[in-house]
mmCIF file of C-alpha atoms in Angstrom:
data_model
loop_
_atom_site.group_PDB
_atom_site.id
_atom_site.type_symbol
_atom_site.label_atom_id
_atom_site.label_comp_id
_atom_site.label_asym_id
_atom_site.label_seq_id
_atom_site.Cartn_x
_atom_site.Cartn_y
_atom_site.Cartn_z
ATOM 1 C CA MET A 1 -19.753 -2.814 21.995
ATOM 2 C CA LYS A 2 -22.183 -4.159 19.160
ATOM 3 C CA ILE A 3 -20.449 -6.642 16.637
ATOM 4 C CA VAL A 4 -21.614 -7.299 13.278
ATOM 5 C CA LYS A 5 -20.542 -10.067 10.966
ATOM 6 C CA ILE A 6 -19.909 -8.564 7.413
ATOM 7 C CA SER A 7 -20.486 -11.796 5.476
ATOM 8 C CA ILE A 8 -20.897 -9.849 2.257
ATOM 9 C CA ILE A 9 -17.120 -9.315 2.269
ATOM 10 C CA VAL A 10 -16.486 -12.942 1.888
ATOM 11 C CA ILE A 11 -18.734 -13.121 -1.293
ATOM 12 C CA LEU A 12 -17.200 -10.107 -2.793
ATOM 13 C CA MET A 13 -13.696 -11.129 -2.240
ATOM 14 C CA SER A 14 -14.287 -14.549 -3.565
ATOM 15 C CA VAL A 15 -15.054 -12.896 -6.599
ATOM 16 C CA THR A 16 -11.999 -10.959 -6.603
ATOM 17 C CA PHE A 17 -9.797 -14.287 -6.301
ATOM 18 C CA ALA A 18 -10.892 -14.862 -10.031
ATOM 19 C CA VAL A 19 -8.927 -11.792 -10.883
ATOM 20 C CA PHE A 20 -5.675 -12.037 -8.560
ATOM 21 C CA PRO A 21 -3.684 -15.211 -7.761
ATOM 22 C CA GLN A 22 -4.641 -16.910 -4.631
ATOM 23 C CA SER A 23 -2.118 -17.301 -1.745
ATOM 24 C CA GLY A 24 -1.545 -20.942 -1.214
ATOM 25 C CA ASN A 25 -4.693 -23.260 -1.619
ATOM 26 C CA VAL A 26 -6.739 -21.207 0.796
ATOM 27 C CA SER A 27 -10.296 -20.303 -0.247
ATOM 28 C CA LEU A 28 -11.999 -17.071 1.394
ATOM 29 C CA ARG A 29 -15.110 -19.240 1.667
ATOM 30 C CA GLN A 30 -13.162 -21.349 4.427
ATOM 31 C CA LEU A 31 -12.376 -18.221 6.382
ATOM 32 C CA SER A 32 -14.719 -16.518 8.935
ATOM 33 C CA PRO A 33 -15.485 -12.982 7.662
ATOM 34 C CA PRO A 34 -14.431 -9.816 9.413
ATOM 35 C CA ASP A 35 -16.529 -8.292 12.349
ATOM 36 C CA THR A 36 -17.536 -4.551 12.652
ATOM 37 C CA VAL A 37 -16.697 -3.051 15.982
ATOM 38 C CA GLY A 38 -17.721 0.423 16.302
ATOM 39 C CA SER A 39 -15.611 2.296 13.858
ATOM 40 C CA TRP A 40 -13.656 -0.619 12.936
ATOM 41 C CA ILE A 41 -13.331 -3.801 10.456
ATOM 42 C CA LEU A 42 -11.392 -6.362 12.479
ATOM 43 C CA PRO A 43 -10.626 -9.981 11.893
ATOM 44 C CA ALA A 44 -12.872 -12.570 13.468
ATOM 45 C CA GLN A 45 -11.298 -14.468 16.386
ATOM 46 C CA GLY A 46 -11.469 -18.262 17.450
ATOM 47 C CA SER A 47 -11.170 -19.804 13.880
ATOM 48 C CA ALA A 48 -9.548 -19.293 10.670
ATOM 49 C CA ALA A 49 -10.378 -15.821 9.468
ATOM 50 C CA ILE A 50 -10.066 -13.371 6.618
ATOM 51 C CA PRO A 51 -7.039 -10.942 7.794
ATOM 52 C CA LEU A 52 -8.551 -7.428 7.137
ATOM 53 C CA TRP A 53 -8.482 -4.287 9.192
ATOM 54 C CA GLY A 54 -9.586 -0.725 8.771
ATOM 55 C CA HIS A 55 -12.170 1.885 9.079
ATOM 56 C CA LYS A 56 -15.735 0.839 8.562
ATOM 57 C CA ASN A 57 -16.163 3.847 6.129
ATOM 58 C CA GLY A 58 -12.760 4.205 4.931
ATOM 59 C CA ILE A 59 -9.422 2.701 4.270
ATOM 60 C CA ARG A 60 -8.805 -1.100 4.765
ATOM 61 C CA LEU A 61 -5.657 -3.192 4.814
ATOM 62 C CA GLY A 62 -4.989 -6.833 4.331
ATOM 63 C CA ILE A 63 -2.465 -9.794 3.827
ATOM 64 C CA ALA A 64 -2.627 -12.864 2.127
ATOM 65 C CA PRO A 65 -4.844 -14.803 1.575
ATOM 66 C CA THR A 66 -7.066 -11.667 0.674
ATOM 67 C CA PRO A 67 -6.721 -10.778 -2.942
ATOM 68 C CA GLY A 68 -3.245 -10.417 -4.444
ATOM 69 C CA PRO A 69 0.206 -11.720 -4.614
ATOM 70 C CA ARG A 70 1.848 -12.785 -1.484
ATOM 71 C CA GLY A 71 4.466 -10.533 0.057
ATOM 72 C CA LEU A 72 2.258 -7.257 -0.227
ATOM 73 C CA ILE A 73 -0.143 -5.384 2.128
ATOM 74 C CA ARG A 74 -3.093 -4.965 0.454
ATOM 75 C CA ILE A 75 -5.283 -1.467 0.450
ATOM 76 C CA PHE A 76 -8.934 -1.679 -0.229
ATOM 77 C CA CYS A 77 -10.742 1.633 -0.829
ATOM 78 C CA PRO A 78 -14.596 0.945 -1.170
ATOM 79 C CA TYR A 79 -15.358 4.532 -0.418
ATOM 80 C CA LEU A 80 -14.149 5.113 -3.974
ATOM 81 C CA GLY A 81 -17.235 3.548 -5.318
ATOM 82 C CA LEU A 82 -15.552 0.491 -6.355
ATOM 83 C CA ALA A 83 -18.245 -2.410 -6.989
ATOM 84 C CA HIS A 84 -16.511 -4.525 -4.472
ATOM 85 C CA ASP A 85 -13.345 -4.721 -2.139
ATOM 86 C CA GLU A 86 -11.065 -4.637 -4.987
ATOM 87 C CA VAL A 87 -7.420 -4.096 -4.385
ATOM 88 C CA MET A 88 -6.368 -0.188 -4.994
ATOM 89 C CA ASN A 89 -2.874 -0.510 -4.158
ATOM 90 C CA PHE A 90 -0.266 -2.580 -2.404
ATOM 91 C CA ILE A 91 2.591 -1.692 0.002
ATOM 92 C CA ALA A 92 5.674 -3.799 -0.388
ATOM 93 C CA LEU A 93 8.400 -4.134 2.029
ATOM 94 C CA GLU A 94 11.963 -3.630 0.493
ATOM 95 C CA PRO A 95 14.955 -3.632 2.897
ATOM 96 C CA VAL A 96 18.608 -2.851 1.904
ATOM 97 C CA PRO A 97 21.328 -4.149 4.142
ATOM 98 C CA TYR A 98 24.173 -2.021 5.057
ATOM 99 C CA GLY A 99 26.601 -1.397 2.487
ATOM 100 C CA ALA A 100 24.545 -3.061 -0.105
ATOM 101 C CA ILE A 101 22.750 -1.440 -3.288
ATOM 102 C CA ASP A 102 20.228 -4.115 -4.188
ATOM 103 C CA ARG A 103 16.946 -4.130 -2.264
ATOM 104 C CA GLY A 104 15.239 -7.236 -1.034
ATOM 105 C CA TYR A 105 11.579 -7.664 -2.548
ATOM 106 C CA SER A 106 8.951 -9.116 -0.406
ATOM 107 C CA GLU A 107 6.763 -9.816 -3.231
ATOM 108 C CA LEU A 108 9.319 -11.393 -5.740
ATOM 109 C CA GLU A 109 11.455 -13.494 -3.556
ATOM 110 C CA LYS A 110 10.664 -17.186 -3.023
ATOM 111 C CA SER A 111 9.376 -18.035 0.499
ATOM 112 C CA SER A 112 11.637 -20.334 2.510
ATOM 113 C CA LEU A 113 8.577 -21.210 4.865
ATOM 114 C CA ASP A 114 6.431 -22.331 2.129
ATOM 115 C CA LYS A 115 8.164 -24.232 -0.306
ATOM 116 C CA GLY A 116 7.436 -23.494 -4.097
ATOM 117 C CA LYS A 117 5.589 -20.190 -3.092
ATOM 118 C CA ASN A 118 6.406 -16.685 -4.666
ATOM 119 C CA GLY A 119 6.396 -13.931 -2.177
ATOM 120 C CA LYS A 120 7.548 -13.869 1.286
ATOM 121 C CA ARG A 121 4.944 -14.897 3.986
ATOM 122 C CA PHE A 122 3.581 -12.247 5.938
ATOM 123 C CA TRP A 123 1.744 -12.716 9.396
ATOM 124 C CA SER A 124 0.028 -10.546 11.923
ATOM 125 C CA ALA A 125 0.298 -9.775 15.665
ATOM 126 C CA ASN A 126 -0.959 -7.332 18.425
ATOM 127 C CA ASP A 127 2.547 -6.694 19.539
ATOM 128 C CA SER A 128 6.171 -6.314 18.566
ATOM 129 C CA LEU A 129 7.221 -9.813 19.879
ATOM 130 C CA SER A 130 5.704 -12.350 17.775
ATOM 131 C CA ILE A 131 8.769 -12.744 15.668
ATOM 132 C CA ASN A 132 8.227 -16.582 15.089
ATOM 133 C CA PRO A 133 6.286 -17.243 12.100
ATOM 134 C CA GLN A 134 2.645 -17.816 12.332
ATOM 135 C CA ASP A 135 -0.136 -19.069 10.181
ATOM 136 C CA GLU A 136 -1.493 -16.293 8.088
ATOM 137 C CA ARG A 137 -5.086 -17.643 8.148
ATOM 138 C CA PHE A 138 -5.222 -17.059 12.088
ATOM 139 C CA PRO A 139 -4.802 -13.277 12.060
ATOM 140 C CA ALA A 140 -4.413 -10.974 15.169
ATOM 141 C CA ARG A 141 -7.438 -9.000 16.255
ATOM 142 C CA GLY A 142 -5.590 -5.704 16.468
ATOM 143 C CA VAL A 143 -5.608 -3.346 19.458
ATOM 144 C CA ILE A 144 -8.129 -0.454 19.964
ATOM 145 C CA SER A 145 -6.745 2.186 22.273
ATOM 146 C CA LYS A 146 -7.122 5.891 22.933
ATOM 147 C CA ILE A 147 -4.554 8.400 22.204
ATOM 148 C CA GLY A 148 -5.512 11.970 23.086
ATOM 149 C CA GLY A 149 -8.888 11.163 23.311
ATOM 150 C CA GLU A 150 -9.130 9.614 19.878
ATOM 151 C CA GLU A 151 -9.803 5.688 19.182
ATOM 152 C CA VAL A 152 -6.759 4.220 17.295
ATOM 153 C CA LEU A 153 -6.601 0.650 15.889
ATOM 154 C CA THR A 154 -2.780 -0.934 16.038
ATOM 155 C CA PHE A 155 -1.781 -4.116 14.598
ATOM 156 C CA PHE A 156 1.779 -5.433 13.496
ATOM 157 C CA VAL A 157 2.770 -7.264 10.262
ATOM 158 C CA PHE A 158 5.821 -9.339 10.167
ATOM 159 C CA SER A 159 7.747 -10.960 7.279
ATOM 160 C CA GLU A 160 9.912 -13.971 7.018
ATOM 161 C CA GLU A 161 13.479 -13.397 6.652
ATOM 162 C CA PHE A 162 14.702 -12.160 3.431
ATOM 163 C CA ASP A 163 17.290 -13.574 1.361
ATOM 164 C CA ASN A 164 19.600 -10.814 2.036
ATOM 165 C CA GLY A 165 19.415 -11.481 5.752
ATOM 166 C CA ALA A 166 16.828 -8.778 6.687
ATOM 167 C CA LYS A 167 14.124 -9.570 9.309
ATOM 168 C CA VAL A 168 11.625 -6.891 9.354
ATOM 169 C CA TYR A 169 8.100 -5.917 10.494
ATOM 170 C CA VAL A 170 5.843 -2.920 10.592
ATOM 171 C CA LYS A 171 3.405 -1.354 12.887
ATOM 172 C CA ILE A 172 0.474 -0.001 11.417
ATOM 173 C CA ARG A 173 -2.060 2.407 13.207
ATOM 174 C CA LEU A 174 -5.321 3.798 11.909
ATOM 175 C CA PHE A 175 -6.873 6.879 13.546
ATOM 176 C CA GLU A 176 -10.532 7.227 13.872
ATOM 177 C CA SER A 177 -10.561 10.887 12.670
ATOM 178 C CA ARG A 178 -8.476 10.195 9.557
ATOM 179 C CA PRO A 179 -10.496 7.377 7.740
ATOM 180 C CA TYR A 180 -8.430 7.497 4.275
ATOM 181 C CA GLU A 181 -5.078 7.031 5.802
ATOM 182 C CA PHE A 182 -2.855 4.926 7.979
ATOM 183 C CA GLU A 183 0.416 5.188 9.748
ATOM 184 C CA ILE A 184 3.220 2.655 9.142
ATOM 185 C CA SER A 185 6.512 2.330 11.039
ATOM 186 C CA ALA A 186 9.597 0.251 9.993
ATOM 187 C CA TYR A 187 11.484 -1.915 12.306
ATOM 188 C CA THR A 188 13.836 -5.043 12.328
ATOM 189 C CA TYR A 189 13.691 -7.832 14.686
ATOM 190 C CA SER A 190 16.177 -10.237 16.400
ATOM 191 C CA GLY A 191 18.870 -11.771 14.053
ATOM 192 C CA SER A 192 18.466 -9.356 11.344
ATOM 193 C CA VAL A 193 21.312 -7.823 9.461
ATOM 194 C CA ASP A 194 22.047 -3.930 9.799
ATOM 195 C CA LEU A 195 19.981 -2.170 7.124
ATOM 196 C CA GLU A 196 21.154 0.888 5.086
ATOM 197 C CA SER A 197 17.262 1.639 4.257
ATOM 198 C CA PHE A 198 14.016 -0.037 4.627
ATOM 199 C CA VAL A 199 11.751 0.979 1.762
ATOM 200 C CA LEU A 200 7.950 0.913 1.943
ATOM 201 C CA THR A 201 6.861 1.345 -1.700
ATOM 202 C CA ALA A 202 3.253 1.709 -3.032
ATOM 203 C CA THR A 203 3.618 -0.614 -5.926
ATOM 204 C CA MET A 204 0.380 -0.232 -8.085
ATOM 205 C CA GLY A 205 0.176 3.333 -9.345
ATOM 206 C CA ASN A 206 -0.998 2.057 -12.758
ATOM 207 C CA LYS A 207 -4.330 0.841 -11.229
ATOM 208 C CA ALA A 208 -5.718 4.483 -11.038
ATOM 209 C CA ARG A 209 -3.045 5.705 -13.733
ATOM 210 C CA LEU A 210 -1.166 8.236 -11.497
ATOM 211 C CA ARG A 211 0.495 10.763 -13.651
ATOM 212 C CA ASN A 212 0.866 13.952 -11.755
ATOM 213 C CA LEU A 213 3.363 14.638 -8.939
ATOM 214 C CA ILE A 214 2.111 17.831 -7.092
ATOM 215 C CA LEU A 215 5.169 19.485 -5.760
ATOM 216 C CA ARG A 216 5.651 22.850 -3.801
ATOM 217 C CA ASP A 217 5.990 25.189 -6.991
ATOM 218 C CA THR A 218 5.247 23.003 -9.991
ATOM 219 C CA THR A 219 3.450 19.742 -11.174
ATOM 220 C CA ILE A 220 5.567 17.187 -13.040
ATOM 221 C CA ASN A 221 3.745 14.809 -15.375
ATOM 222 C CA SER A 222 4.678 11.207 -16.111
ATOM 223 C CA LEU A 223 4.190 11.886 -19.970
ATOM 224 C CA GLU A 224 6.981 14.465 -19.631
ATOM 225 C CA LEU A 225 9.101 12.812 -17.149
ATOM 226 C CA TRP A 226 9.380 9.633 -19.391
ATOM 227 C CA SER A 227 8.504 11.206 -22.822
ATOM 228 C CA THR A 228 10.321 8.569 -24.865
ATOM 229 C CA TYR A 229 9.929 5.404 -22.837
ATOM 230 C CA LYS A 230 7.708 2.704 -24.546
ATOM 231 C CA ASP A 231 9.476 -0.554 -23.222
ATOM 232 C CA ILE A 232 7.486 -3.155 -21.322
ATOM 233 C CA HIS A 233 9.672 -2.992 -18.103
ATOM 234 C CA PHE A 234 9.935 -0.569 -15.450
ATOM 235 C CA THR A 235 11.819 2.839 -15.969
ATOM 236 C CA ALA A 236 14.780 3.648 -13.946
ATOM 237 C CA ARG A 237 14.044 4.993 -10.399
ATOM 238 C CA THR A 238 13.636 8.803 -10.622
ATOM 239 C CA PRO A 239 14.452 10.875 -7.663
ATOM 240 C CA ILE A 240 12.468 13.912 -6.481
ATOM 241 C CA SER A 241 14.068 16.102 -3.960
ATOM 242 C CA VAL A 242 12.501 16.654 -0.439
ATOM 243 C CA ASN A 243 12.999 20.487 -0.991
ATOM 244 C CA ASP A 244 10.512 20.418 -4.040
ATOM 245 C CA MET A 245 7.843 18.831 -2.029
ATOM 246 C CA ILE A 246 4.986 20.703 -0.144
ATOM 247 C CA VAL A 247 5.549 21.361 3.626
ATOM 248 C CA ASN A 248 3.025 22.714 6.072
ATOM 249 C CA GLU A 249 3.124 24.724 9.034
ATOM 250 C CA LYS A 250 3.385 21.694 11.307
ATOM 251 C CA GLY A 251 6.513 20.621 9.441
ATOM 252 C CA GLN A 252 4.800 17.622 7.669
ATOM 253 C CA THR A 253 6.297 16.931 4.149
ATOM 254 C CA TYR A 254 3.747 15.470 1.468
ATOM 255 C CA PHE A 255 4.728 13.656 -1.506
ATOM 256 C CA ILE A 256 1.516 13.501 -3.694
ATOM 257 C CA ALA A 257 0.409 11.886 -6.727
ATOM 258 C CA THR A 258 -2.623 12.233 -8.783
ATOM 259 C CA PRO A 259 -4.344 11.011 -12.119
ATOM 260 C CA ASP A 260 -4.447 13.521 -14.855
ATOM 261 C CA GLU A 261 -7.877 11.986 -16.465
ATOM 262 C CA LYS A 262 -10.975 13.783 -16.009
ATOM 263 C CA ASP A 263 -13.305 11.096 -16.950
ATOM 264 C CA TYR A 264 -12.156 7.554 -16.395
ATOM 265 C CA SER A 265 -15.007 6.149 -18.254
ATOM 266 C CA LYS A 266 -13.500 7.477 -21.605
ATOM 267 C CA ALA A 267 -10.496 5.324 -21.147
ATOM 268 C CA GLU A 268 -9.737 3.271 -24.223
ATOM 269 C CA TYR A 269 -8.070 -0.072 -23.198
ATOM 270 C CA TYR A 270 -5.997 -2.194 -25.564
ATOM 271 C CA PRO A 271 -7.764 -5.305 -26.523
ATOM 272 C CA GLY A 272 -7.165 -8.185 -24.041
ATOM 273 C CA THR A 273 -6.339 -5.814 -21.235
ATOM 274 C CA ARG A 274 -7.055 -8.018 -18.002
ATOM 275 C CA SER A 275 -10.120 -6.787 -16.074
ATOM 276 C CA HIS A 276 -8.267 -5.912 -12.836
ATOM 277 C CA TRP A 277 -6.453 -3.028 -14.662
ATOM 278 C CA ARG A 278 -9.887 -1.535 -15.786
ATOM 279 C CA TYR A 279 -10.275 1.090 -13.217
ATOM 280 C CA TYR A 280 -13.654 2.515 -12.670
ATOM 281 C CA GLY A 281 -13.607 4.134 -9.161
ATOM 282 C CA LYS A 282 -13.577 7.858 -8.269
ATOM 283 C CA HIS A 283 -10.729 9.984 -8.788
ATOM 284 C CA ALA A 284 -8.225 9.940 -5.714
ATOM 285 C CA ILE A 285 -5.180 11.644 -4.346
ATOM 286 C CA GLN A 286 -2.634 9.115 -3.163
ATOM 287 C CA TYR A 287 -0.059 10.423 -0.901
ATOM 288 C CA TRP A 288 2.867 9.838 1.658
ATOM 289 C CA ILE A 289 3.671 12.091 4.614
ATOM 290 C CA LYS A 290 6.840 12.542 6.538
ATOM 291 C CA GLU A 291 6.748 14.412 9.842
ATOM 292 C CA GLN A 292 9.908 16.536 10.375
ATOM 293 C CA ALA A 293 11.573 15.445 7.290
ATOM 294 C CA THR A 294 15.431 15.807 6.928
ATOM 295 C CA GLU A 295 17.573 16.551 3.857
ATOM 296 C CA SER A 296 18.451 12.928 3.506
ATOM 297 C CA LEU A 297 14.733 12.110 2.483
ATOM 298 C CA THR A 298 13.942 11.543 -1.226
ATOM 299 C CA GLY A 299 10.827 10.717 -3.246
ATOM 300 C CA ILE A 300 11.392 7.997 -5.778
ATOM 301 C CA VAL A 301 8.994 7.108 -8.732
ATOM 302 C CA THR A 302 9.140 4.542 -11.536
ATOM 303 C CA GLY A 303 7.008 4.508 -14.471
ATOM 304 C CA ARG A 304 5.495 1.855 -16.737
ATOM 305 C CA TYR A 305 4.209 2.118 -20.361
ATOM 306 C CA ALA A 306 2.746 -1.253 -20.380
ATOM 307 C CA TYR A 307 0.831 -2.967 -17.348
ATOM 308 C CA TRP A 308 2.657 -5.320 -15.077
ATOM 309 C CA ALA A 309 3.283 -8.750 -16.642
ATOM 310 C CA SER A 310 1.875 -7.853 -19.841
ATOM 311 C CA LYS A 311 2.637 -6.067 -22.988
ATOM 312 C CA ASP A 312 -0.790 -4.166 -22.941
ATOM 313 C CA PRO A 313 -0.154 -0.231 -23.242
ATOM 314 C CA ILE A 314 -1.756 1.825 -20.356
ATOM 315 C CA PRO A 315 -4.532 4.077 -21.841
ATOM 316 C CA GLY A 316 -3.295 7.362 -22.233
ATOM 317 C CA GLY A 317 0.289 6.635 -21.906
ATOM 318 C CA ILE A 318 2.945 5.992 -19.400
ATOM 319 C CA SER A 319 2.096 6.375 -15.763
ATOM 320 C CA ILE A 320 3.585 6.086 -12.306
ATOM 321 C CA GLU A 321 3.734 2.880 -10.796
ATOM 322 C CA ASN A 322 5.992 2.793 -7.745
ATOM 323 C CA PHE A 323 5.715 5.698 -5.544
ATOM 324 C CA GLU A 324 7.573 5.931 -2.184
ATOM 325 C CA LEU A 325 9.865 7.780 0.232
ATOM 326 C CA ASN A 326 13.448 6.983 0.774
ATOM 327 C CA GLU A 327 15.961 7.637 3.386
ATOM 328 C CA PRO A 328 18.720 5.956 5.778
ATOM 329 C CA PHE A 329 17.142 3.478 8.009
ATOM 330 C CA ILE A 330 16.295 4.478 11.523
ATOM 331 C CA GLU A 331 14.525 1.882 13.977
ATOM 332 C CA GLY A 332 10.785 2.976 14.065
ATOM 333 C CA HIS A 333 10.733 5.601 11.338
ATOM 334 C CA LYS A 334 7.297 6.528 10.736
ATOM 335 C CA TYR A 335 5.256 7.353 7.617
ATOM 336 C CA ILE A 336 1.831 8.085 6.670
ATOM 337 C CA PHE A 337 0.232 6.705 3.504
ATOM 338 C CA GLY A 338 -3.289 7.887 2.480
ATOM 339 C CA ILE A 339 -5.691 7.404 -0.584
ATOM 340 C CA SER A 340 -8.212 10.576 -0.371
ATOM 341 C CA PRO A 341 -11.417 11.146 -2.438
ATOM 342 C CA GLU A 342 -11.061 14.835 -1.944
ATOM 343 C CA ASN A 343 -10.966 17.435 -4.643
ATOM 344 C CA LEU A 344 -7.184 18.595 -4.956
ATOM 345 C CA ASP A 345 -7.776 22.035 -4.161
ATOM 346 C CA ASP A 346 -9.738 21.094 -1.065
ATOM 347 C CA PHE A 347 -6.967 18.613 -0.055
ATOM 348 C CA LEU A 348 -4.130 21.190 -0.526
ATOM 349 C CA ARG A 349 -6.054 23.711 1.485
ATOM 350 C CA ASN A 350 -6.661 21.349 4.536
ATOM 351 C CA ILE A 351 -2.770 20.587 4.309
ATOM 352 C CA ALA A 352 -2.112 24.151 4.715
ATOM 353 C CA LYS A 353 -4.161 24.125 7.927
#
């Protein structure tokens, strides 16, 4: 297969590093750019490389040292018309030990492997056996295979042990025919405490100012959900019943969030708002899918009135920040997360199919 180096990503991501904190002391200029292999973006092999995987014309996923805080899986969506590979959202890993209430926080906990660093170290692998910590600058290539005649890219992301004793990893699969979404499955590895739940949460809904939850019989807006909240912290977690979510004929349950602004260019930002919060891409639908959901599944959202780590109010008022599905942990539970540029009416019609 033809392999093309996409060196432009190095330049673009280097620019992005001026916005987001860098992981460690690694510069992207020191890392080999990804390859394009058919429909896929893959990390280069044989040298230190940018850890980036995804669709050539669709969603892309990265770990540190691509832009962003440690302890997060980055989601890039260049198909939304962003000027460069700017982070659109993140997925955080948040395991809860059996019998506990408090979560572990992959982004916020200090690393025990990299002294003085905030955020757990993530490393990648081609299989589920790579439980020993690896250098994140030497990413796995990922495995391209065929399932039902369709090409699928599979790779794994491991985390170092959490402060609560959880040892977890995720399996990620991207499907050639579904460029705007990925499947993510949750696991523990040897030596982990038993888990009550293992939350995979999309953590940056404020980037696109998500405000509408699209449910089966209604739409809930964040301005109504948290109408009086004006603090600079997160709201309390707000649950949404699985019975209120959209379910299609295949039994797939959809938890959907969208922006409510018609024209992002008209947003008026508070003076001094940092540039990475100034969203200028296309409108997009963000969603979770759970196949064959049970009554134990719950949607959870939190809101913010001010952008993270600032006192700067969000244009238009409070919006959804964390956006997740929650249920008791079962090894290998699968979820799908997507960011689609489709018109909402078309998206909902396609769900019905």
